[in-house]
Coordinates of C-alpha atoms in Angstrom, one line a residue:
X1383 CA 31.8 68.9 267.0
X1384 CA 32.9 70.6 270.9
X1385 CA 34.4 68.7 273.7
X1386 CA 31.3 70.1 275.5
X1387 CA 28.9 69.1 272.9
X1388 CA 29.9 65.3 272.6
X1389 CA 30.8 64.5 276.3
X1390 CA 26.9 65.3 277.7
X1391 CA 25.8 63.2 275.2
X1392 CA 28.0 59.8 275.8
X1393 CA 27.7 60.6 279.3
X1394 CA 24.1 60.5 279.6
X1395 CA 23.5 57.8 277.9
X1396 CA 26.0 55.6 279.9
X1397 CA 24.2 57.3 283.2
X1398 CA 20.8 55.8 282.0
X1399 CA 21.9 52.7 280.8
X1400 CA 21.2 53.5 277.3
X1401 CA 23.7 51.9 274.2
X1402 CA 26.9 53.9 273.4
X1403 CA 27.0 56.5 270.2
X1404 CA 28.2 54.6 267.6
X1405 CA 31.7 55.8 266.6
X1406 CA 30.1 56.7 262.6
X1407 CA 27.5 59.1 264.0
X1408 CA 30.1 62.2 264.5
X1409 CA 31.1 61.7 260.8
X1410 CA 27.9 61.7 259.8
X1411 CA 27.0 65.0 261.0
X1412 CA 30.1 66.8 260.1
X1413 CA 29.3 64.7 256.5
X1414 CA 25.3 66.3 256.5
X1415 CA 26.9 69.2 257.0
X1416 CA 30.1 69.3 254.1
X1417 CA 32.6 70.5 257.2
X1418 CA 36.2 70.4 255.4
X1419 CA 38.4 67.9 255.9
X1420 CA 40.4 69.6 259.0
X1421 CA 37.0 68.9 261.6
X1422 CA 37.5 65.0 261.1
X1423 CA 39.7 65.2 263.3
X1424 CA 37.6 66.7 266.3
X1425 CA 36.2 63.5 267.2
X1426 CA 39.0 61.7 267.0
X1427 CA 40.4 64.4 268.9
X1428 CA 37.6 64.7 272.0
X1429 CA 37.7 60.9 272.7
X1430 CA 41.4 60.6 273.5
X1431 CA 41.7 64.4 275.4
X1432 CA 38.2 62.0 277.4
X1433 CA 40.4 59.4 278.6
X1434 CA 37.9 56.4 275.9
X1435 CA 39.3 53.1 275.5
X1436 CA 41.7 52.2 272.8
X1437 CA 39.1 50.3 271.5
X1438 CA 37.2 53.2 271.2
X1439 CA 39.4 55.5 269.8
X1440 CA 40.6 52.9 266.4
X1441 CA 36.5 52.9 265.8
X1442 CA 36.9 56.1 265.6
X1443 CA 39.5 56.3 263.6
X1444 CA 38.0 53.6 261.1
X1445 CA 34.8 56.2 261.1
X1446 CA 37.3 58.8 260.1
X1447 CA 38.7 57.7 257.3
X1448 CA 35.7 56.0 255.7
X1449 CA 34.0 59.3 256.6
X1450 CA 37.0 60.9 254.2
X1451 CA 36.7 58.3 251.3
X1452 CA 32.7 59.2 251.5
X1453 CA 33.5 63.0 251.1
X1454 CA 36.1 62.7 248.6
X1455 CA 34.1 61.0 246.8
X1456 CA 31.1 63.0 247.1
X1457 CA 33.7 66.2 246.5
X1458 CA 35.2 64.1 243.4
X1459 CA 31.1 63.9 241.5
X1460 CA 30.4 67.5 242.8
X1461 CA 33.3 68.7 240.6
X1462 CA 32.9 66.2 237.8
X1463 CA 29.2 67.7 237.7
X1464 CA 30.8 70.8 237.5
X1465 CA 32.9 69.5 235.1
X1466 CA 30.5 68.2 233.1
X1467 CA 27.9 70.7 233.3
X1468 CA 30.5 73.7 232.5
X1469 CA 31.2 71.5 228.6
X1470 CA 27.4 70.8 228.8
X1471 CA 27.2 74.7 228.7
X1472 CA 30.3 75.0 226.3
X1473 CA 28.7 72.6 224.0
X1474 CA 25.5 74.5 224.5
X1475 CA 27.3 78.0 223.6
X1476 CA 29.4 75.9 220.6
X1477 CA 26.1 74.9 219.3
X1478 CA 24.3 78.5 219.1
X1479 CA 27.6 79.7 217.9
X1480 CA 26.8 83.4 216.7
X1481 CA 29.9 85.0 217.5
X1482 CA 33.6 83.2 218.2
X1483 CA 35.6 84.9 220.3
X1484 CA 32.4 85.4 223.1
X1485 CA 32.8 81.3 222.9
X1486 CA 36.9 80.9 222.9
X1487 CA 36.1 83.8 226.5
X1488 CA 34.0 81.6 228.1
X1489 CA 36.3 78.2 227.3
X1490 CA 39.3 79.9 229.2
X1491 CA 36.6 81.5 232.1
X1492 CA 35.7 77.5 232.5
X1493 CA 38.9 76.4 232.0
X1494 CA 40.4 78.9 234.5
X1495 CA 37.7 78.2 237.2
X1496 CA 38.0 74.6 237.5
X1497 CA 41.2 74.1 237.3
X1498 CA 41.4 76.9 240.3
X1499 CA 44.1 78.2 238.2
X1500 CA 45.2 82.1 238.1
X1501 CA 45.9 82.8 234.5
X1502 CA 44.6 80.9 231.3
X1503 CA 44.5 81.2 227.6
X1504 CA 44.4 79.6 224.5
X1505 CA 47.0 80.4 221.4
X1506 CA 46.2 80.1 217.7
X1507 CA 48.7 78.8 214.7
X1508 CA 48.6 82.3 212.3
X1509 CA 50.5 79.6 209.1
X1510 CA 50.5 83.2 207.1
X1511 CA 53.5 84.0 208.9
X1512 CA 54.6 80.9 210.1
X1513 CA 53.9 81.7 214.2
X1514 CA 51.9 81.8 216.9
X1515 CA 50.1 84.4 218.7
X1516 CA 47.5 85.0 221.6
X1517 CA 43.9 85.1 221.2
X1518 CA 41.9 84.7 224.2
X1519 CA 43.5 85.3 227.8
X1520 CA 41.8 84.8 231.2
X1521 CA 43.2 86.6 234.5
X1522 CA 46.3 87.6 232.8
X1523 CA 48.0 91.1 233.8
X1524 CA 50.9 92.2 231.8
X1525 CA 50.3 94.0 228.3
X1526 CA 53.5 92.2 226.7
X1527 CA 52.3 88.7 227.5
X1528 CA 49.1 89.2 226.1
X1529 CA 50.3 91.0 222.9
X1530 CA 52.7 88.1 222.8
X1531 CA 53.6 86.1 219.4
X1532 CA 55.6 82.2 219.2
X1533 CA 57.8 81.1 216.7
X1534 CA 56.4 77.6 215.2
X1535 CA 58.6 75.2 218.5
X1536 CA 59.0 77.9 220.7
X1537 CA 58.6 77.4 224.5
X1538 CA 56.2 75.1 226.1
X1539 CA 53.6 76.2 223.9
X1540 CA 55.7 74.9 220.5
X1541 CA 57.1 71.5 221.8
X1542 CA 52.3 70.8 222.7
X1543 CA 52.1 72.1 219.0
X1544 CA 55.4 70.2 218.1
X1545 CA 54.4 66.5 219.7
X1546 CA 50.5 67.2 219.6
X1547 CA 50.0 66.0 223.0
X1548 CA 49.2 67.7 226.4
X1549 CA 53.2 69.5 228.5
X1550 CA 52.8 70.2 232.0
X1551 CA 55.5 71.7 233.4
X1552 CA 56.0 72.5 237.8
X1553 CA 58.5 75.3 237.5
X1554 CA 59.0 76.9 233.5
X1555 CA 62.2 78.2 234.2
X1556 CA 64.2 75.2 234.8
X1557 CA 62.5 73.0 233.0
X1558 CA 64.9 72.3 229.3
X1559 CA 62.7 69.8 227.9
X1560 CA 61.4 72.9 225.7
X1561 CA 62.9 76.1 223.5
X1562 CA 63.6 79.0 225.5
X1563 CA 63.8 82.1 223.5
X1564 CA 63.8 86.0 225.2
X1565 CA 60.9 87.6 224.1
X1566 CA 58.7 84.2 225.7
X1567 CA 60.5 84.4 228.9
X1568 CA 60.1 87.7 229.7
X1569 CA 56.6 87.6 228.8
X1570 CA 56.2 84.8 230.9
X1571 CA 58.0 86.1 233.7
X1572 CA 55.9 89.7 233.2
X1573 CA 53.1 87.5 234.2
X1574 CA 54.9 85.5 237.6
X1575 CA 53.9 82.7 235.6
X1576 CA 55.9 79.1 237.5
X1577 CA 53.0 75.9 237.0
X1578 CA 51.4 75.7 233.2
X1579 CA 49.8 73.2 231.7
X1580 CA 49.3 73.0 227.8
X1581 CA 47.2 71.0 225.7
X1582 CA 46.5 70.5 221.7
X1583 CA 43.9 71.8 219.5
X1584 CA 43.5 69.9 216.8
X1585 CA 41.8 69.2 213.3
X1586 CA 41.8 65.6 212.6
X1587 CA 45.5 65.4 212.0
X1588 CA 46.7 69.5 212.2
X1589 CA 47.0 71.0 215.4
X1590 CA 45.8 75.0 215.3
X1591 CA 46.5 76.1 218.4
X1592 CA 47.3 75.4 222.1
X1593 CA 45.3 75.4 225.3
X1594 CA 46.8 76.7 228.5
X1595 CA 46.0 76.8 232.2
X1596 CA 48.9 78.8 234.6
X1597 CA 50.1 79.2 238.0
X1598 CA 52.2 81.6 239.4
X1599 CA 53.1 78.9 242.1
X1600 CA 54.4 76.2 241.9
X1601 CA 51.6 73.2 240.9
X1602 CA 51.2 69.6 240.4
X1603 CA 48.6 69.8 237.7
X1604 CA 46.6 66.2 238.4
X1605 CA 45.6 63.5 235.2
X1606 CA 42.3 64.7 235.9
X1607 CA 42.6 67.8 235.3
X1608 CA 44.6 67.4 232.2
X1609 CA 42.2 65.9 231.0
X1610 CA 39.4 67.9 231.5
X1611 CA 41.7 70.5 229.7
X1612 CA 41.7 68.7 226.7
X1613 CA 38.5 68.4 226.5
X1614 CA 37.9 72.3 226.8
X1615 CA 40.5 72.2 224.1
X1616 CA 38.5 70.0 222.1
X1617 CA 35.4 72.0 222.1
X1618 CA 37.9 74.8 221.4
X1619 CA 39.0 73.4 218.1
X1620 CA 35.4 72.0 217.3
X1621 CA 34.6 76.2 217.7
X1622 CA 37.0 76.8 216.0
X1623 CA 35.5 74.4 212.9
X1624 CA 32.7 75.4 213.3
X1625 CA 33.4 79.2 213.3
X1626 CA 35.5 78.9 209.6
X1627 CA 32.6 76.3 208.1
X1628 CA 30.2 79.2 209.3
X1629 CA 32.5 81.4 207.5
X1630 CA 32.8 79.7 204.7
X1631 CA 28.9 79.4 204.7
X1632 CA 28.5 82.8 204.7
X1633 CA 30.8 83.7 202.3
X1634 CA 29.6 81.0 200.0
X1635 CA 25.6 82.0 199.8
X1636 CA 27.4 85.6 199.1
X1637 CA 29.0 84.0 195.9
X1638 CA 26.2 82.8 195.3
X1639 CA 24.1 85.8 195.6
X1640 CA 26.4 87.5 193.8
X1641 CA 26.5 85.2 191.1
X1642 CA 22.5 85.5 191.1
X1643 CA 23.2 89.6 190.4
X1644 CA 26.1 88.8 188.2
X1645 CA 23.5 86.8 185.9
X1646 CA 20.8 89.1 186.1
X1647 CA 23.2 91.6 185.2
X1648 CA 24.7 89.3 182.4
X1649 CA 20.7 88.5 181.2
X1650 CA 20.1 92.0 181.1
X1651 CA 23.3 93.2 179.6
X1652 CA 23.1 90.5 176.9
X1653 CA 19.7 91.4 175.5
X1654 CA 21.5 95.2 175.5
X1655 CA 24.4 93.5 173.5
X1656 CA 21.8 91.7 171.2
X1657 CA 20.0 94.8 170.5
X1658 CA 22.9 96.9 169.7
X1659 CA 24.1 93.9 167.2
X1660 CA 20.3 94.2 165.5
X1661 CA 20.6 97.7 165.7
X1662 CA 23.9 97.7 163.9
X1663 CA 23.0 94.9 161.3
X1664 CA 20.2 97.0 159.7
X1665 CA 22.8 99.9 159.8
X1666 CA 25.1 98.5 157.7
X1667 CA 22.1 96.6 155.6
X1668 CA 20.6 100.2 155.3
X1669 CA 23.7 101.9 154.3
X1670 CA 23.6 104.0 157.6
X1671 CA 27.0 106.2 158.5
X1672 CA 29.5 106.4 161.6
X1673 CA 27.8 108.7 163.2
X1674 CA 24.3 106.5 162.8
X1675 CA 26.8 104.0 164.5
X1676 CA 27.2 106.3 167.5
X1677 CA 24.3 107.1 168.1
X1678 CA 23.2 103.0 168.4
X1679 CA 25.5 102.7 170.6
X1680 CA 25.1 105.6 172.8
X1681 CA 21.5 104.7 173.3
X1682 CA 22.0 101.0 174.1
X1683 CA 25.2 102.3 176.1
X1684 CA 23.5 105.0 177.7
X1685 CA 26.4 107.0 177.2
X1686 CA 27.5 109.3 174.3
X1687 CA 29.6 107.5 171.7
X1688 CA 31.2 110.2 169.1
X1689 CA 33.2 108.8 166.1
X1690 CA 37.0 111.1 166.4
X1691 CA 39.2 111.6 163.4
X1692 CA 43.0 109.2 165.0
X1693 CA 44.1 113.1 165.3
X1694 CA 41.9 114.4 168.1
X1695 CA 42.2 111.3 170.0
X1696 CA 44.9 111.3 172.5
X1697 CA 48.0 109.0 171.1
X1698 CA 48.8 106.4 174.0
X1699 CA 45.2 105.4 174.3
X1700 CA 44.7 105.5 170.3
X1701 CA 47.8 103.4 170.4
X1702 CA 47.1 101.0 173.7
X1703 CA 43.7 100.0 171.7
X1704 CA 45.3 99.4 168.6
X1705 CA 47.4 97.0 169.4
X1706 CA 45.8 95.2 172.2
X1707 CA 42.5 95.2 170.1
X1708 CA 40.5 96.1 172.7
X1709 CA 38.9 99.5 174.2
X1710 CA 40.8 101.7 176.4
X1711 CA 39.9 103.6 180.0
X1712 CA 41.6 106.6 179.7
X1713 CA 40.8 109.3 182.6
X1714 CA 36.9 109.4 182.0
X1715 CA 36.4 108.1 178.5
X1716 CA 36.5 104.5 177.3
X1717 CA 38.4 104.8 173.4
X1718 CA 38.3 101.7 170.7
X1719 CA 40.3 102.2 167.9
X1720 CA 38.9 101.7 164.3
X1721 CA 41.1 100.1 162.0
X1722 CA 41.1 98.2 159.1
X1723 CA 43.9 96.4 157.8
X1724 CA 47.2 97.7 160.1
X1725 CA 45.7 101.1 159.0
X1726 CA 44.4 103.5 161.9
X1727 CA 41.4 105.0 160.7
X1728 CA 39.9 107.0 164.3
X1729 CA 38.7 105.8 166.7
X1730 CA 35.4 105.6 168.8
X1731 CA 34.9 107.5 172.0
X1732 CA 32.3 107.2 174.7
X1733 CA 32.0 110.0 177.5
X1734 CA 30.0 109.7 180.3
X1735 CA 30.3 106.0 181.3
X1736 CA 33.6 105.3 183.8
X1737 CA 32.3 102.2 184.5
X1738 CA 32.1 100.1 181.8
X1739 CA 31.4 95.8 182.2
X1740 CA 33.1 93.2 180.4
X1741 CA 30.1 92.9 178.1
X1742 CA 29.1 96.5 177.7
X1743 CA 33.3 97.6 176.6
X1744 CA 33.0 94.3 173.5
X1745 CA 29.5 96.0 172.2
X1746 CA 31.9 99.3 171.8
X1747 CA 34.7 97.1 170.3
X1748 CA 32.5 95.3 168.4
X1749 CA 30.7 99.2 167.1
X1750 CA 34.4 100.1 166.6
X1751 CA 34.5 97.0 163.9
X1752 CA 31.5 97.9 161.8
X1753 CA 32.6 101.4 161.7
X1754 CA 36.0 100.6 160.5
X1755 CA 33.2 98.2 157.6
X1756 CA 31.6 101.2 156.8
X1757 CA 34.8 103.3 156.2
X1758 CA 35.9 101.0 154.8
X1759 CA 33.3 100.5 152.4
X1760 CA 32.7 104.2 151.3
X1761 CA 36.6 104.8 151.2
X1762 CA 36.1 102.1 148.5
X1763 CA 33.2 104.3 147.5
X1764 CA 35.0 107.6 146.9
X1765 CA 38.3 105.4 145.7
X1766 CA 35.9 104.3 143.2
X1767 CA 34.8 108.0 142.3
X1768 CA 38.0 109.6 142.4
X1769 CA 39.2 106.9 139.4
X1770 CA 36.4 108.3 137.3
X1771 CA 37.2 111.8 138.3
X1772 CA 40.9 111.0 137.2
X1773 CA 39.5 109.1 134.2
X1774 CA 38.2 112.3 132.9
X1775 CA 40.8 114.5 133.7
X1776 CA 42.9 113.0 132.0
X1777 CA 40.7 112.2 129.3
X1778 CA 40.0 116.1 129.0
X1779 CA 44.4 116.3 129.2
X1780 CA 45.0 114.2 126.8
X1781 CA 41.7 113.4 124.6
X1782 CA 41.2 116.7 122.8
X1783 CA 38.3 115.2 119.9
X1784 CA 36.1 113.6 122.9
X1785 CA 32.8 114.7 122.1
X1786 CA 31.4 118.2 123.7
X1787 CA 27.7 116.3 124.7
X1788 CA 29.6 113.1 125.8
X1789 CA 32.3 114.8 128.4
X1790 CA 29.6 116.7 129.9
X1791 CA 27.2 113.8 130.4
X1792 CA 29.9 112.4 132.3
X1793 CA 30.8 115.6 134.6
X1794 CA 27.1 115.9 135.7
X1795 CA 27.3 112.2 136.9
X1796 CA 30.2 113.6 139.3
X1797 CA 28.3 116.8 140.0
X1798 CA 30.6 118.6 138.3
X1799 CA 29.9 121.3 135.4
X1800 CA 32.4 121.5 132.6
X1801 CA 30.4 125.0 131.6
X1802 CA 31.6 126.8 134.6
X1803 CA 35.2 129.1 135.3
X1804 CA 37.8 126.6 136.4
X1805 CA 41.7 126.8 137.5
X1806 CA 43.8 123.9 136.8
X1807 CA 46.5 123.4 139.8
X1808 CA 49.7 121.5 140.1
X1809 CA 50.1 120.2 143.1
X1810 CA 53.2 118.7 144.5
X1811 CA 55.1 117.5 147.4
X1812 CA 58.0 119.1 148.8
X1813 CA 59.7 116.5 150.9
X1814 CA 59.9 113.4 149.0
X1815 CA 60.8 110.4 151.0
X1816 CA 63.9 108.7 149.7
X1817 CA 62.7 105.1 150.1
X1818 CA 60.6 103.8 147.1
X1819 CA 57.2 102.5 149.4
X1820 CA 57.4 105.4 151.2
X1821 CA 57.4 107.5 148.3
X1822 CA 54.4 105.6 146.8
X1823 CA 52.7 105.9 149.9
X1824 CA 53.3 110.0 150.6
X1825 CA 51.9 110.5 146.6
X1826 CA 48.8 107.6 147.5
X1827 CA 48.0 110.4 150.6
X1828 CA 47.9 113.4 148.0
X1829 CA 45.8 112.4 145.2
X1830 CA 43.5 110.5 147.6
X1831 CA 43.3 114.3 149.8
X1832 CA 43.3 116.2 146.4
X1833 CA 40.3 113.3 145.2
X1834 CA 38.0 114.2 148.3
X1835 CA 38.6 117.8 148.1
X1836 CA 37.9 118.0 143.9
X1837 CA 34.6 115.5 145.1
X1838 CA 33.6 118.6 147.7
X1839 CA 34.7 121.4 145.5
X1840 CA 32.4 119.4 142.5
X1841 CA 35.5 119.5 140.4
X1842 CA 38.5 116.6 139.2
X1843 CA 41.7 115.4 140.2
X1844 CA 44.4 113.1 139.2
X1845 CA 47.4 112.2 140.0
X1846 CA 49.6 112.8 137.5
X1847 CA 53.7 113.5 136.5
X1848 CA 54.5 113.0 139.6
X1849 CA 52.2 114.7 141.9
X1850 CA 48.3 115.9 141.7
X1851 CA 46.3 118.0 139.2
X1852 CA 43.2 119.1 139.7
X1853 CA 40.5 121.1 138.1
X1854 CA 38.4 123.1 140.6
X1855 CA 35.6 125.3 139.8
X1856 CA 36.3 129.6 140.2
X1857 CA 33.8 131.7 141.7
X1858 CA 32.9 135.1 140.5
X1859 CA 35.0 136.8 143.7
X1860 CA 37.5 134.6 143.5
X1861 CA 41.0 134.5 142.2
X1862 CA 42.9 131.5 141.0
X1863 CA 45.9 133.2 143.1
X1864 CA 44.1 132.9 146.4
X1865 CA 42.7 129.6 145.4
X1866 CA 45.8 127.8 144.7
X1867 CA 47.2 129.6 148.0
X1868 CA 43.9 127.6 150.2
X1869 CA 44.8 124.1 147.9
X1870 CA 48.2 124.1 149.3
X1871 CA 46.8 124.5 152.9
X1872 CA 44.4 122.3 152.9
X1873 CA 46.5 119.7 151.2
X1874 CA 49.2 120.1 153.2
X1875 CA 47.2 120.1 156.7
X1876 CA 45.6 116.7 155.0
X1877 CA 49.0 114.8 154.3
X1878 CA 50.8 116.4 157.4
X1879 CA 54.0 117.3 154.2
X1880 CA 55.0 121.1 152.6
X1881 CA 52.7 120.8 149.5
X1882 CA 53.5 123.6 146.8
X1883 CA 50.8 124.4 144.3
X1884 CA 50.7 126.4 140.6
X1885 CA 47.4 127.7 138.9
X1886 CA 46.0 128.5 135.8
X1887 CA 44.8 131.3 134.8
X1888 CA 41.3 131.3 134.8
X1889 CA 40.1 128.8 131.9
X1890 CA 36.2 128.5 130.8
X1891 CA 34.4 126.3 127.8
X1892 CA 36.1 123.4 128.4
X1893 CA 33.9 121.0 126.8
X1894 CA 34.4 122.8 123.6
X1895 CA 37.4 123.2 123.9
X1896 CA 39.3 120.5 126.3
X1897 CA 42.8 121.7 124.4
X1898 CA 42.9 124.1 127.1
X1899 CA 43.2 122.0 129.8
X1900 CA 46.8 121.0 128.4
X1901 CA 47.8 124.2 128.6
X1902 CA 46.6 125.0 132.0
X1903 CA 48.3 122.5 133.2
X1904 CA 51.2 123.2 131.6
X1905 CA 51.7 127.3 132.8
X1906 CA 50.4 125.6 136.5
X1907 CA 53.3 123.1 136.1
X1908 CA 55.2 126.5 135.2
X1909 CA 54.0 128.3 138.0
X1910 CA 55.2 125.6 140.5
X1911 CA 58.3 125.3 139.2
X1912 CA 58.8 129.3 139.8
X1913 CA 57.2 129.1 143.6
X1914 CA 60.6 126.2 144.0
X1915 CA 63.1 128.5 142.3
X1916 CA 62.3 130.9 144.3
X1917 CA 62.5 128.9 147.5
X1918 CA 59.0 128.9 148.3
X1919 CA 57.3 125.9 149.1
X1920 CA 54.4 124.6 150.8
X1921 CA 52.6 127.9 148.9
X1922 CA 50.4 128.2 146.3
X1923 CA 50.5 131.6 143.0
X1924 CA 49.1 131.5 139.4
X1925 CA 50.8 132.9 136.5
X1926 CA 49.3 136.3 137.3
X1927 CA 51.3 136.9 140.4
X1928 CA 54.0 136.9 138.4
X1929 CA 54.4 139.5 136.4
X1930 CA 56.6 139.4 133.2
X1931 CA 59.3 137.8 135.2
X1932 CA 56.6 134.5 134.6
X1933 CA 57.8 134.7 131.0
X1934 CA 61.4 134.3 132.0
X1935 CA 61.0 131.4 134.2
X1936 CA 62.0 127.8 132.6
X1937 CA 64.2 125.6 133.1
X1938 CA 66.9 124.7 135.7
X1939 CA 67.8 128.1 137.1
X1940 CA 70.0 128.9 140.3
X1941 CA 67.9 132.5 140.9
X1942 CA 68.8 132.4 144.9
X1943 CA 73.1 132.0 143.5
X1944 CA 71.9 134.6 140.8
X1945 CA 70.9 137.2 142.9
X1946 CA 73.5 136.4 146.1
X1947 CA 75.9 137.4 143.4
X1948 CA 74.4 140.5 142.3
X1949 CA 72.9 142.3 145.3
X1950 CA 74.5 140.0 148.0
X1951 CA 76.7 142.5 149.2
X1952 CA 74.3 145.4 150.4
X1953 CA 71.7 143.2 151.7
X1954 CA 74.8 141.6 154.2
X1955 CA 75.3 144.8 154.5
X1956 CA 72.2 145.7 156.0
X1957 CA 71.1 142.7 158.1
X1958 CA 74.6 143.5 159.5
X1959 CA 74.1 147.4 160.4
X1960 CA 70.3 147.8 160.3
X1961 CA 70.5 150.0 157.3
X1962 CA 68.0 150.6 154.7
X1963 CA 70.5 150.4 151.7
X1964 CA 68.6 147.6 150.1
X1965 CA 65.5 149.5 150.1
X1966 CA 67.4 153.5 148.7
X1967 CA 68.4 151.0 146.6
X1968 CA 65.7 149.9 145.0
X1969 CA 63.9 153.4 145.3
X1970 CA 66.3 155.4 143.6
X1971 CA 66.2 152.8 140.0
X1972 CA 62.0 153.2 140.9
X1973 CA 62.6 156.9 140.4
X1974 CA 64.0 157.0 137.0
X1975 CA 67.6 157.2 139.4
X1976 CA 67.0 160.8 140.4
X1977 CA 68.3 161.6 143.7
X1978 CA 65.8 164.0 144.9
X1979 CA 63.0 162.4 143.6
X1980 CA 64.5 159.2 145.7
X1981 CA 64.8 161.7 148.6
X1982 CA 61.4 162.2 148.4
X1983 CA 60.1 158.6 148.0
X1984 CA 61.7 158.2 151.1
X1985 CA 61.2 161.4 153.2
X1986 CA 65.7 161.9 154.3
X1987 CA 67.6 164.9 153.0
X1988 CA 69.5 164.7 150.1
X1989 CA 72.8 163.8 151.1
X1990 CA 71.3 161.2 153.3
X1991 CA 70.3 159.3 149.9
X1992 CA 74.1 160.3 148.4
X1993 CA 75.7 159.3 150.9
X1994 CA 73.8 155.6 150.5
X1995 CA 74.4 155.3 147.3
X1996 CA 78.1 156.2 147.7
X1997 CA 78.2 153.0 150.0
X1998 CA 75.9 150.9 147.3
X1999 CA 79.3 151.8 144.4
X2000 CA 81.7 151.1 147.4
X2001 CA 79.5 147.5 148.1
X2002 CA 79.2 146.5 144.3
X2003 CA 81.5 148.4 142.3
X2004 CA 82.3 151.3 140.6
X2005 CA 80.1 150.2 136.8
X2006 CA 77.0 150.0 139.1
X2007 CA 74.7 152.6 137.5
X2008 CA 76.0 151.0 134.0
X2009 CA 72.8 150.2 132.1
X2010 CA 74.1 146.9 132.2
X2011 CA 74.9 146.0 136.0
X2012 CA 71.8 148.0 136.3
X2013 CA 69.1 146.2 134.5
X2014 CA 70.9 143.1 136.6
X2015 CA 70.2 144.7 139.7
X2016 CA 66.7 146.1 139.4
X2017 CA 66.8 142.4 138.4
X2018 CA 67.6 141.0 140.6
X2019 CA 66.1 143.5 143.8
X2020 CA 62.5 142.1 141.7
X2021 CA 63.4 138.7 142.2
X2022 CA 64.4 139.2 145.6
X2023 CA 61.2 140.7 146.6
X2024 CA 59.1 137.9 145.1
X2025 CA 61.2 135.0 146.8
X2026 CA 60.2 136.8 150.1
X2027 CA 57.2 135.4 152.2
X2028 CA 54.5 136.4 151.4
X2029 CA 52.2 137.7 154.2
X2030 CA 49.4 136.4 154.7

């Protein structure tokens, strides 16, 4: 109130004889107008300027102090009302929590506003990294400060986190109660902060973060301000706890939903597994085959399942399935090894179904087990049939007095016709292992392969003399030689070893003349031995392939050594020089030792023939054309030609 406003009122009252104005009146007017604290000095100053009495001035001073107390009380109530309103709004935000970041941002904004600080911020502990990071800032302008990470126990925040008590500093850089670090001090310096107040965010007895209020000038934070920031910190901790609970609840609900989906899915899978179990059981009981199992599993698994031989399946995946006992994934397929007693029989391969859940995987594995049982059953039946076939062939080889009618009946039950033309074949492995068990296993594999071939060709097979003997029918358009060579290739492929096969000449009426089987077998053995002596392992031949030499090839003769001693010099000379001395020598004997006919046969000049024969004489010696030497040379030439690899 100005001097002009106060003095007329006082004068008029005095002049009119009215009672004097009370000392409280001007201050009540100031309270009503919400004037600043400085305005309350004006009535006292005006009274002194007008020369009022000391009593009057004392009354005004007392009224001023009373008014200022009233004003402070009103300001405090308004401030508390604002604080309570802010806390209520924050609690309301927390009750309807949807966005944790938005709630934390509102807490920091309100704390800064009510405390009247330049900056407010909130940091949270990171248990995984073992430090603290800035979560929310308000009023900050420095990027480095906003991205600051504090190690546990560092800075003012570290002190708050360690003690779980509020801490305040009037001048951050002069305070040595906490640990200063270069990174923290640099961030605080960038932001220009001086006075900092920090209060802990606690859940139970654990500090999870710190709420800060800071000024860029020296400042003393009052107890009420510390308490207010602590209230906001409690709400922030509650917000974090609520958010964590909501997250856990949502996660639990999501897990529950996924569990329900899995249960529904597993229910369908179990039904499919039960269906395939019923189908596989029916197949086993009704004599179904391997391909029937594959078809049933294909339908249940909604893919394509096939049985594959072990040689056609990727070795790494097959071995992994075998060793682990489970189906394994290979590229876009699933492979389940079919194993029986440690023996690998093949695999079930599922195509077109790269994603396979555990139950479906177990279904495929169960199908592989059923397949192994079927294969074992089929093998047992086949082995029984093989034994019967072997027994019949043994009787034909050894018991020549059997009744022809009974022999025919036994053969008919095996789908063999003893009245048809047959060839007896002797087969042996070339590479026999030194280990007795390995040798027995190799011979067993040869016998199994020969028995399978005999069954498919309506013939007979038996193990004999360390090898295998087969009795196979001969078609009218076929020859014993061609049959021997095919058999050698087939058995060699089946056992993965070289198999040499000697064949007899065709034989007929075996039921009537069973002794012919033994004679034919002996002939097949001689042919087999001849192939070995001629250095043709893994090949097949019949007696007709050797001409008159077939009568000479018996016993243990060194054919290769004989050829080398007789014409080895000529062979070596041709190999070194690229000449045709060996061919010329062969043509010379074929033409009755006539140079003239030899030159016509070779289409060269007679002088060329003479020169070549002269070279042969120098290599073989001067008596090479004598009758004895000429016979040896011709025999060596024939043996050398027969021992050459057959062009197929």
